[in-house]
Each structure stands twice: as C-alpha cells, then as structure tokens.
Short mmCIF file of C-alpha atoms in Angstrom, two decimals:
data_model
loop_
_atom_site.label_atom_id
_atom_site.label_comp_id
_atom_site.label_asym_id
_atom_site.label_seq_id
_atom_site.Cartn_x
_atom_site.Cartn_y
_atom_site.Cartn_z
CA UNK A 360 0.00 0.00 0.00
CA UNK A 361 2.82 2.35 0.92
CA UNK A 362 4.63 1.48 -2.31
CA UNK A 363 1.50 2.21 -4.41
CA UNK A 364 1.04 5.53 -2.64
CA UNK A 365 4.68 6.39 -3.24
CA UNK A 366 4.31 5.63 -6.96
CA UNK A 367 1.19 7.86 -7.19
CA UNK A 368 3.02 10.68 -5.39
CA UNK A 369 6.00 10.27 -7.70
CA UNK A 370 3.76 10.39 -10.81
CA UNK A 371 2.02 13.51 -9.47
CA UNK A 372 5.40 15.18 -8.84
CA UNK A 373 6.52 14.33 -12.40
CA UNK A 374 3.29 15.86 -13.80
CA UNK A 375 3.91 19.07 -11.84
CA UNK A 376 7.53 19.20 -13.03
CA UNK A 377 6.44 18.74 -16.66
CA UNK A 378 3.78 21.45 -16.27
CA UNK A 379 6.34 23.86 -14.86
CA UNK A 380 8.92 23.14 -17.55
CA UNK A 381 6.99 23.67 -20.75
CA UNK A 382 8.60 25.14 -23.82
CA UNK A 383 7.30 28.09 -25.80
CA UNK A 384 6.03 27.29 -29.29
CA UNK A 385 6.35 29.83 -32.11
CA UNK A 386 2.61 30.34 -32.45
CA UNK A 387 -0.27 32.17 -30.81
CA UNK A 388 -0.95 30.02 -27.77
CA UNK A 389 -2.32 30.20 -24.23
CA UNK A 390 -0.57 27.75 -21.88
CA UNK A 391 -2.78 28.06 -18.78
CA UNK A 392 -6.58 27.56 -18.58
CA UNK A 393 -7.05 30.57 -16.28
CA UNK A 394 -5.82 32.98 -19.00
CA UNK A 395 -8.60 34.36 -21.22
CA UNK A 396 -9.33 37.10 -23.77
CA UNK A 397 -5.87 37.64 -25.23
CA UNK A 398 -5.81 40.68 -27.53
CA UNK A 399 -2.98 42.10 -29.64
CA UNK A 400 -3.41 44.82 -32.26
CA UNK A 401 -2.03 48.11 -33.59
CA UNK A 402 -3.23 50.87 -31.27
CA UNK A 403 -4.42 52.92 -34.26
CA UNK A 404 -7.24 50.44 -34.95
CA UNK A 405 -8.78 47.97 -32.53
CA UNK A 406 -8.45 44.30 -33.57
CA UNK A 407 -6.20 45.16 -36.53
CA UNK A 408 -3.41 42.79 -37.55
CA UNK A 409 -0.54 43.29 -35.04
CA UNK A 410 1.80 45.11 -37.44
CA UNK A 411 3.80 48.21 -36.47
CA UNK A 412 6.33 50.27 -38.42
CA UNK A 413 9.94 50.19 -37.26
CA UNK A 414 11.20 53.33 -35.46
CA UNK A 415 7.78 55.01 -35.63
CA UNK A 416 5.33 56.19 -32.98
CA UNK A 417 3.07 53.20 -33.63
CA UNK A 418 2.43 50.85 -30.72
CA UNK A 419 0.87 47.47 -30.12
CA UNK A 420 -1.79 47.04 -27.45
CA UNK A 421 -1.52 43.64 -25.76
CA UNK A 422 -3.88 42.54 -22.98
CA UNK A 423 -5.27 39.47 -21.24
CA UNK A 424 -7.31 38.42 -18.19
CA UNK A 425 -6.26 36.09 -15.38
CA UNK A 426 -9.38 34.42 -14.00
CA UNK A 427 -7.52 33.36 -10.85
CA UNK A 428 -7.54 37.01 -9.78
CA UNK A 429 -5.01 38.58 -7.43
CA UNK A 430 -1.73 39.89 -8.80
CA UNK A 431 1.11 37.82 -10.20
CA UNK A 432 4.60 38.58 -11.41
CA UNK A 433 4.16 38.20 -15.15
CA UNK A 434 7.30 38.90 -17.18
CA UNK A 435 7.71 39.24 -20.92
CA UNK A 436 10.32 39.32 -23.64
CA UNK A 437 10.32 39.21 -27.44
CA UNK A 438 12.24 37.02 -29.88
CA UNK A 439 13.06 37.64 -33.53
CA UNK A 440 11.79 34.91 -35.88
CA UNK A 441 12.15 33.77 -39.47
CA UNK A 442 9.45 34.24 -42.10
CA UNK A 443 8.16 30.71 -41.36
CA UNK A 444 8.07 31.27 -37.60
CA UNK A 445 11.19 29.60 -36.31
CA UNK A 446 13.86 31.16 -34.12
CA UNK A 447 16.26 33.43 -36.03
CA UNK A 448 18.92 32.34 -33.51
CA UNK A 449 20.12 35.90 -33.07
CA UNK A 450 21.61 37.45 -29.98
CA UNK A 451 19.21 39.76 -28.13
CA UNK A 452 21.75 42.53 -28.79
CA UNK A 453 21.08 42.10 -32.53
CA UNK A 454 17.37 42.89 -32.37
CA UNK A 455 16.62 44.78 -29.11
CA UNK A 456 17.79 48.28 -28.20
CA UNK A 457 17.33 48.14 -24.44
CA UNK A 458 16.48 45.49 -21.84
CA UNK A 459 16.04 41.82 -22.66
CA UNK A 460 12.95 41.32 -20.46
CA UNK A 461 10.61 43.28 -18.22
CA UNK A 462 7.67 42.83 -15.83
CA UNK A 463 4.06 43.69 -16.69
CA UNK A 464 3.11 46.34 -14.15
CA UNK A 465 -0.17 47.65 -15.62
CA UNK A 466 -3.01 45.61 -14.16
CA UNK A 467 -6.48 46.25 -12.71
CA UNK A 468 -8.98 44.11 -10.81
CA UNK A 469 -12.45 43.38 -12.17
CA UNK A 470 -15.29 45.38 -10.64
CA UNK A 471 -18.94 44.33 -10.14
CA UNK A 472 -18.60 41.04 -12.02
CA UNK A 473 -19.65 37.51 -11.03
CA UNK A 474 -16.39 36.19 -12.49
CA UNK A 475 -13.49 37.78 -10.65
CA UNK A 476 -10.37 38.40 -12.72
CA UNK A 477 -7.33 40.64 -13.12
CA UNK A 478 -6.89 42.55 -16.38
CA UNK A 479 -3.26 42.96 -17.57
CA UNK A 480 -2.20 45.39 -20.27
CA UNK A 481 1.04 46.16 -22.10
CA UNK A 482 2.15 48.58 -24.83
CA UNK A 483 4.99 47.76 -27.23
CA UNK A 484 7.53 49.15 -28.00
CA UNK A 485 8.23 50.88 -24.68
CA UNK A 486 11.25 52.26 -22.83
CA UNK A 487 12.26 48.78 -21.67
CA UNK A 488 11.61 46.62 -24.76
CA UNK A 489 12.21 48.14 -28.19
CA UNK A 490 12.92 46.16 -31.42
CA UNK A 491 15.65 47.68 -33.59
CA UNK A 492 15.30 45.53 -36.73
CA UNK A 493 12.26 44.55 -38.78
CA UNK A 494 10.82 41.04 -39.05
CA UNK A 495 8.56 38.55 -37.35
CA UNK A 496 8.55 38.62 -33.55
CA UNK A 497 7.18 36.38 -30.82
CA UNK A 498 6.03 37.99 -27.59
CA UNK A 499 6.51 35.62 -24.65
CA UNK A 500 4.77 36.06 -21.30
CA UNK A 501 5.88 33.89 -18.38
CA UNK A 502 5.67 33.66 -14.58
CA UNK A 503 8.20 34.81 -12.02
CA UNK A 504 10.86 35.62 -14.62
CA UNK A 505 11.09 31.91 -15.49
CA UNK A 506 10.69 31.11 -19.20
CA UNK A 507 10.07 27.46 -18.24
CA UNK A 508 6.67 28.66 -16.94
CA UNK A 509 5.03 29.95 -20.14
CA UNK A 510 1.72 31.81 -19.98
CA UNK A 511 1.13 33.26 -23.47
CA UNK A 512 2.97 33.40 -26.78
CA UNK A 513 1.80 35.97 -29.34
CA UNK A 514 3.02 36.67 -32.87
CA UNK A 515 3.48 40.24 -34.12
CA UNK A 516 5.22 42.00 -36.98
CA UNK A 517 7.64 44.93 -37.24
CA UNK A 518 7.86 46.29 -40.79
CA UNK A 519 10.33 48.68 -42.39
CA UNK A 520 8.37 49.81 -45.42
CA UNK A 521 11.15 49.70 -48.04
CA UNK A 522 8.86 48.37 -50.79
CA UNK A 523 5.23 49.07 -51.67
CA UNK A 524 2.76 46.29 -52.37
CA UNK A 525 -0.15 46.65 -54.79
CA UNK A 526 -2.88 44.03 -54.27
CA UNK A 527 -5.80 42.99 -56.47
CA UNK A 528 -8.46 40.35 -55.76
CA UNK A 529 -10.14 38.72 -58.77
CA UNK A 530 -12.18 35.62 -59.61
CA UNK A 531 -10.23 32.39 -59.88
CA UNK A 532 -8.83 31.67 -63.32
CA UNK A 533 -9.83 28.02 -62.86
CA UNK A 534 -13.33 27.57 -64.28
CA UNK A 535 -14.41 25.08 -61.60
CA UNK A 536 -13.44 27.54 -58.82
CA UNK A 537 -14.67 30.77 -60.35
CA UNK A 538 -17.83 31.09 -58.24
CA UNK A 539 -16.41 30.03 -54.88
CA UNK A 540 -12.75 31.14 -54.81
CA UNK A 541 -10.92 34.46 -54.76
CA UNK A 542 -7.50 34.88 -56.37
CA UNK A 543 -4.96 37.36 -54.99
CA UNK A 544 -2.58 39.00 -57.46
CA UNK A 545 0.04 41.41 -56.14
CA UNK A 546 3.04 43.42 -57.26
CA UNK A 547 6.03 44.43 -55.15
CA UNK A 548 7.38 47.85 -56.17
CA UNK A 549 10.99 48.51 -55.13
CA UNK A 550 13.40 51.40 -55.61
CA UNK A 551 16.55 49.71 -54.33
CA UNK A 552 17.81 46.74 -56.40
CA UNK A 553 16.94 43.19 -55.28
CA UNK A 554 19.80 41.09 -56.62
CA UNK A 555 18.16 37.68 -56.69
CA UNK A 556 14.42 37.72 -55.91
CA UNK A 557 14.17 33.95 -56.44
CA UNK A 558 16.39 33.18 -53.45
CA UNK A 559 16.41 36.35 -51.32
CA UNK A 560 12.73 37.38 -51.34
CA UNK A 561 9.63 35.65 -49.96
CA UNK A 562 6.03 36.82 -49.90
CA UNK A 563 3.33 35.39 -47.63
CA UNK A 564 -0.38 35.90 -48.36
CA UNK A 565 -3.06 35.40 -45.70
CA UNK A 566 -6.84 35.63 -45.57
CA UNK A 567 -8.45 37.51 -42.65
CA UNK A 568 -5.23 37.33 -40.61
CA UNK A 569 -5.67 33.57 -40.19
CA UNK A 570 -2.25 31.79 -40.15
CA UNK A 571 -3.92 28.54 -41.25
CA UNK A 572 -4.61 30.12 -44.66
CA UNK A 573 -1.03 31.37 -45.31
CA UNK A 574 0.41 30.75 -48.78
CA UNK A 575 4.15 31.16 -49.43
CA UNK A 576 5.34 32.76 -52.70
CA UNK A 577 9.02 32.38 -53.62
CA UNK A 578 9.06 33.11 -57.35
CA UNK A 579 7.55 36.13 -59.12
CA UNK A 580 5.82 35.46 -62.44
CA UNK A 581 7.45 38.51 -64.04
CA UNK A 582 10.51 40.56 -63.12
CA UNK A 583 10.31 44.13 -64.40
CA UNK A 584 12.48 47.18 -63.71
CA UNK A 585 11.45 48.30 -60.22
CA UNK A 586 8.69 45.72 -59.79
CA UNK A 587 8.07 42.02 -59.17
CA UNK A 588 4.73 40.68 -60.41
CA UNK A 589 3.03 37.72 -58.70
CA UNK A 590 0.04 36.69 -60.83
CA UNK A 591 0.67 33.11 -61.84
CA UNK A 592 -2.55 31.50 -63.12
CA UNK A 593 -2.94 28.79 -60.49
CA UNK A 594 -1.43 30.49 -57.43
CA UNK A 595 -2.91 32.30 -54.41
CA UNK A 596 -6.41 30.86 -54.88
CA UNK A 597 -8.38 31.06 -51.63
CA UNK A 598 -11.79 29.55 -50.86
CA UNK A 599 -13.87 32.69 -50.40
CA UNK A 600 -15.95 31.13 -47.62
CA UNK A 601 -19.06 32.82 -46.31
CA UNK A 602 -19.71 35.81 -44.10
CA UNK A 603 -18.91 34.99 -40.47
CA UNK A 604 -21.66 34.06 -38.05
CA UNK A 605 -21.90 36.43 -35.08
CA UNK A 606 -23.50 37.05 -31.70
CA UNK A 607 -23.87 40.01 -29.36
CA UNK A 608 -23.40 39.69 -25.59
CA UNK A 609 -22.59 43.32 -24.83
CA UNK A 610 -25.45 43.11 -22.32
CA UNK A 611 -26.13 40.10 -20.11
CA UNK A 612 -29.50 41.53 -19.09
CA UNK A 613 -31.14 41.66 -22.51
CA UNK A 614 -31.08 39.14 -25.35
CA UNK A 615 -29.41 40.64 -28.42
CA UNK A 616 -28.42 39.23 -31.84
CA UNK A 617 -28.33 35.40 -32.05
CA UNK A 618 -28.88 35.00 -28.28
CA UNK A 619 -31.71 32.61 -27.40
CA UNK A 620 -31.48 32.73 -23.63
CA UNK A 621 -29.46 34.17 -20.72
CA UNK A 622 -29.45 32.29 -17.42
CA UNK A 623 -27.94 33.98 -14.37
CA UNK A 624 -26.98 31.84 -11.39
CA UNK A 625 -23.61 31.52 -9.66
CA UNK A 626 -22.31 32.13 -13.21
CA UNK A 627 -23.82 33.54 -16.39
CA UNK A 628 -24.86 31.07 -19.09
CA UNK A 629 -25.68 32.23 -22.61
CA UNK A 630 -27.45 29.91 -25.04
CA UNK A 631 -27.09 30.84 -28.70
CA UNK A 632 -29.68 29.98 -31.31
CA UNK A 633 -28.96 26.70 -33.07
CA UNK A 634 -26.75 27.16 -36.15
CA UNK A 635 -27.53 25.32 -39.36
CA UNK A 636 -25.20 23.97 -42.02
CA UNK A 637 -25.08 26.68 -44.71
CA UNK A 638 -22.90 24.72 -47.14
CA UNK A 639 -25.66 24.48 -49.74
CA UNK A 640 -27.46 27.72 -48.97
CA UNK A 641 -27.21 30.80 -51.14
CA UNK A 642 -24.82 33.60 -50.28
CA UNK A 643 -26.33 35.92 -47.67
CA UNK A 644 -25.09 39.48 -47.72
CA UNK A 645 -24.63 40.40 -44.06
CA UNK A 646 -22.08 42.69 -42.47
CA UNK A 647 -19.39 40.98 -40.43
CA UNK A 648 -15.98 41.89 -39.02
CA UNK A 649 -14.02 39.22 -40.91
CA UNK A 650 -13.55 37.08 -37.83
CA UNK A 651 -12.72 39.78 -35.26
CA UNK A 652 -14.20 40.29 -31.81
CA UNK A 653 -14.67 43.44 -29.73
CA UNK A 654 -14.88 43.55 -25.94
CA UNK A 655 -17.84 45.81 -25.14
CA UNK A 656 -20.04 46.30 -22.11
CA UNK A 657 -23.46 47.97 -22.04
CA UNK A 658 -24.03 47.05 -18.38
CA UNK A 659 -21.06 49.04 -17.00
CA UNK A 660 -18.53 51.69 -17.99
CA UNK A 661 -15.10 50.13 -18.37
CA UNK A 662 -14.83 47.46 -21.07
CA UNK A 663 -11.62 46.00 -19.66
CA UNK A 664 -12.62 45.50 -16.01
CA UNK A 665 -16.43 45.71 -15.79
CA UNK A 666 -17.25 43.22 -18.55
CA UNK A 667 -18.34 39.89 -17.10
CA UNK A 668 -17.70 36.39 -18.41
CA UNK A 669 -20.38 34.00 -19.65
CA UNK A 670 -20.45 30.32 -20.55
CA UNK A 671 -21.56 30.50 -24.19
CA UNK A 672 -23.30 27.40 -25.59
CA UNK A 673 -22.77 26.76 -29.33
CA UNK A 674 -24.92 24.25 -31.26
CA UNK A 675 -24.44 23.23 -34.90
CA UNK A 676 -27.20 21.23 -36.57
CA UNK A 677 -25.06 19.02 -38.82
CA UNK A 678 -23.60 15.54 -39.08
CA UNK A 679 -19.91 14.58 -39.48
CA UNK A 680 -19.01 15.07 -43.16
CA UNK A 681 -16.32 12.34 -43.05
CA UNK A 682 -16.05 9.22 -40.86
CA UNK A 683 -12.99 10.35 -38.94
CA UNK A 684 -12.59 14.00 -37.96
CA UNK A 685 -13.50 16.81 -35.56
CA UNK A 686 -15.50 20.03 -35.80
CA UNK A 687 -14.27 23.28 -34.23
CA UNK A 688 -15.66 26.75 -33.63
CA UNK A 689 -13.03 29.39 -34.43
CA UNK A 690 -12.40 33.11 -34.91
CA UNK A 691 -9.96 35.78 -33.81
CA UNK A 692 -11.26 35.25 -30.25
CA UNK A 693 -9.30 31.97 -30.09
CA UNK A 694 -6.73 32.72 -32.84
CA UNK A 695 -8.35 30.02 -35.01
CA UNK A 696 -6.66 27.44 -32.77
CA UNK A 697 -7.78 23.80 -32.98
CA UNK A 698 -7.74 22.91 -29.29
CA UNK A 699 -9.82 20.91 -26.84
CA UNK A 700 -11.53 24.15 -25.81
CA UNK A 701 -12.69 24.95 -29.36
CA UNK A 702 -13.62 21.37 -30.33
CA UNK A 703 -17.28 20.44 -30.65
CA UNK A 704 -18.81 17.20 -29.40
CA UNK A 705 -21.24 15.26 -31.59
CA UNK A 706 -24.57 14.05 -30.20
CA UNK A 707 -25.53 11.17 -32.49
CA UNK A 708 -29.08 10.90 -31.10
CA UNK A 709 -29.86 14.53 -31.97
CA UNK A 710 -27.53 14.72 -34.98
CA UNK A 711 -25.88 17.95 -33.85
CA UNK A 712 -22.57 19.28 -32.54
CA UNK A 713 -22.27 21.32 -29.37
CA UNK A 714 -19.74 22.92 -27.03
CA UNK A 715 -19.50 25.51 -24.28
CA UNK A 716 -16.83 28.25 -24.16
CA UNK A 717 -16.24 30.88 -21.48
CA UNK A 718 -16.13 34.31 -23.19
CA UNK A 719 -16.03 37.93 -22.08
CA UNK A 720 -18.86 40.36 -22.88
CA UNK A 721 -18.69 41.80 -26.38
CA UNK A 722 -19.36 41.25 -30.08
CA UNK A 723 -18.01 38.06 -31.65
CA UNK A 724 -17.54 36.67 -35.16
CA UNK A 725 -17.17 32.91 -35.50
CA UNK A 726 -17.42 30.01 -37.93
CA UNK A 727 -17.31 26.22 -37.92
CA UNK A 728 -14.52 24.22 -39.56
CA UNK A 729 -13.76 20.53 -40.01
CA UNK A 730 -10.46 18.73 -39.47
CA UNK A 731 -10.27 15.52 -41.49
CA UNK A 732 -8.06 13.19 -39.42
CA UNK A 733 -7.38 10.86 -42.36
CA UNK A 734 -5.83 13.60 -44.50
CA UNK A 735 -5.00 15.98 -41.62
CA UNK A 736 -6.48 18.81 -43.71
CA UNK A 737 -8.71 21.62 -42.50
CA UNK A 738 -11.87 22.40 -44.46
CA UNK A 739 -12.99 25.98 -43.85
CA UNK A 740 -16.11 25.73 -46.04
CA UNK A 741 -17.75 22.37 -45.37
CA UNK A 742 -20.24 23.84 -42.84
CA UNK A 743 -20.24 27.40 -44.18
CA UNK A 744 -20.23 27.19 -47.97
CA UNK A 745 -18.04 29.29 -50.26
CA UNK A 746 -19.11 32.20 -52.46
CA UNK A 747 -17.03 34.60 -54.54
CA UNK A 748 -19.14 37.55 -53.29
CA UNK A 749 -17.97 37.07 -49.68
CA UNK A 750 -16.13 40.01 -48.17
CA UNK A 751 -12.63 39.13 -46.94
CA UNK A 752 -9.43 40.94 -46.03
CA UNK A 753 -6.10 39.79 -47.43
CA UNK A 754 -2.63 40.51 -46.06
CA UNK A 755 0.67 40.32 -47.97
CA UNK A 756 4.03 40.27 -46.13
CA UNK A 757 7.31 40.70 -48.06
CA UNK A 758 10.51 39.30 -46.50
CA UNK A 759 14.03 39.98 -47.73
CA UNK A 760 17.32 38.41 -46.68
CA UNK A 761 20.21 40.54 -47.84
CA UNK A 762 23.21 38.64 -49.28
CA UNK A 763 25.42 37.74 -46.33
CA UNK A 764 22.79 38.73 -43.73
CA UNK A 765 21.87 36.45 -40.82
CA UNK A 766 18.17 37.29 -40.68
CA UNK A 767 15.10 38.03 -42.77
CA UNK A 768 13.75 41.57 -42.76
CA UNK A 769 10.08 42.41 -43.20
CA UNK A 770 10.42 45.08 -45.91
CA UNK A 771 6.80 45.45 -46.94
CA UNK A 772 3.23 44.93 -45.78
CA UNK A 773 -0.05 45.53 -47.55
CA UNK A 774 -3.69 44.63 -47.04
CA UNK A 775 -6.95 44.91 -48.91
CA UNK A 776 -10.65 44.51 -48.14
CA UNK A 777 -12.66 43.03 -50.99
CA UNK A 778 -15.67 45.07 -49.88
CA UNK A 779 -15.29 48.85 -50.12
CA UNK A 780 -17.17 50.37 -47.17
#
C-alpha cells in the first residue's frame, strides 16, 4: 500500500515538473486555462493585424485576463523569428535596443462582475523593450521571470516599409473555382535593387489574418524594372468562404443578436440559437468583421474591467461530413486554434454538434470548420459554404534576406478589403 502511494506521489510530482517546464512554441498560444481574452493589435485600430512600423510612434496594445484574480509577477520578452516562424537564432543585442525582459506592471482588478479576474495590459515598443530591426517577432509572457513557466505566446510584426505592395483580388482563373474562390494578385514595387528575388525574397499571403490560410510565394511570375509581379494563373487561390456568423453579448440583461437565452446563477450562461449547415445555402449578404471580436459592455462603464464572463453554448445542426474527424468553432477570439476548448462534441441521437466556451462580454464573429483526421487537412467551407461575393481581407508580407545577412527583414506589408465600405 505504501509502495503504491509512493508511486502515485511520484507520478504527481513528475506531472507538476512537466507542467512547470513547458517550452514556448512559435505560435499564438495560451498555456494556462485561467488565462482568457488575449488581444494584440495596432493601437491605431482595434483588432487590426498586429503590425507596427519600425522606429515610428506606432504601438501594439496587448492585454489578457487572469481568472484566478489577485496579482502575479508576469514577465515578458520578445524574440526575432524567421518568415516561417522559427527562431532566427540571433543574440538579443542584434534585435533589441534596451532590456532583454521586463515585468508587466499595468493591471487592474475586475469590478462588479460575477467572475473575478485581473486585467493585464502592455504597450509595445516601450522604454524597456524596443525592437531595432524589422521582421517577425514572438512575444513571450511567463511567470516569475522563469521562461520554463510559459503563460502566453503571441506573434506580431515589425515592418520597415522599403517596398510598396499593390494588391488585387479577382475571380479564380480556374473555371471550376470561379464562383467560390478568390484569387490574390500582387506586385512588389521597389526602388533599391533586389539582386536575386528567387532566393532572397519571400512573400506570404493570408486571408483575414488567419495563419492557417497562409500561402508562401518564392518566385515572381514577371521581373520588371522596379517591380516584381506575382500573378501566376494557379497560385494564391483562396476559398472565399461565407460571411462569419456572429452574436452580441454586450449586455447580459437583454437578449441581443443570435442569443436565445441568458441564465444567471452563480455564473452567467448564454445559449445561442442553433446554427444550421449553410454549405448548400445561397450567399447571404450580411455585415461581419471578418472574424474579429470586440470587448464591449453595455451594463457598466469600463470594457476592460467591468465586462463579465459568460459560458456560451454553441450548437451546430449538422452531421460529421467524413467518418474520422473533428468540428471546431473558431475566430480571432481563439486565434483560429484547434484545441480541446474549441472542439465540438457530436450528439448522435440529436444529430448535432455542441460545445461551451467561457467568453467575455462583447461582439463576436465565429465560424465552424472541419479537421479531417485521415488527410490531416482543415476544411474551412464544409459547414459554411463558399461564395465569390464574400467580403474578406487579405494581407501580404514581403521578407528579404540581404546577401550575407543572418536574418530576414520584413520590408513590406499591404492589405486589402474586398468590400469597399
């Protein structure tokens, strides 16, 4: 009996040690279940792609909530990365002007909410942490100054606008895809010579800021004096998808858009109206925010600290499209991550998927996707449909590695909205 108890204690100690010695991954990720509502965007526009211009006055706003409450010593640093999100293996002296790490000191406690939490906030660059070269960066947040205790990792971009990028979205040149895909053509305009664009230059195209949609371009179709043209017939074709579904929980006293019921007890429970499979439906022209979410509160004054949390129940009236796979509900609110939290469970007796996610008061865009386990491919349209008319935003990032240089610079960034508002 003593031996069995010793083995259990040993296993428990090993689990704790593993939990405390995690490694950061080079992706947007939350490592602790008590951390919610991670936001990162350019301060000039809420929920914009986290891109700032090098040596400018632009800043990133980064924030999150700790549902355990109290105050903790959260530290942060940033690391320079390659265009495909791996470590650049540079010394901190190569890419930071000042300190290598700092503590997050701006925090406030929630007020008047059923769910108690502490709201942390950070602006970058600041006097302590300031990037001095362009490129991809990973923001790392960790406990007690120990990077073996990760809390959040967040991607962001620092651009030095050396080139300009012209972007055009057209119908697919492939006849079978013409009514459900959008093709992105773009041109990189440069004043300084690029010696070998085939080896030194890369361009990444994304739809709605979703890393899962990223397409890498390494070879321009045409090289002209002062410009590189990327318009190959069968490249940069994106499923257009459908407008995002959405719901409004700015108030937890009144039922707003797509909210069927609100139940207040020891916690707040929100039941959304049942969603249907729109794969075969016609395109519906409704205004969305291309996957973004906005923390808003009509029941109090301060969005950051007076917005409560609710357990939001999602239901999708559909059956599994393939024998082996999983359905997920995704959007900017969870960085499109396929995790246990975002996975839906299938009720075979009712022929529907469901899940419950704790979310902060606000406006949310979301959609349902399917991961086919046999092919390990994500289908963004199987529950939503795909229509050329859908409004999307597209982002193009241009990376350049100078001959003899040890890192890739982000020398250009451009975006376009297919709907002019």
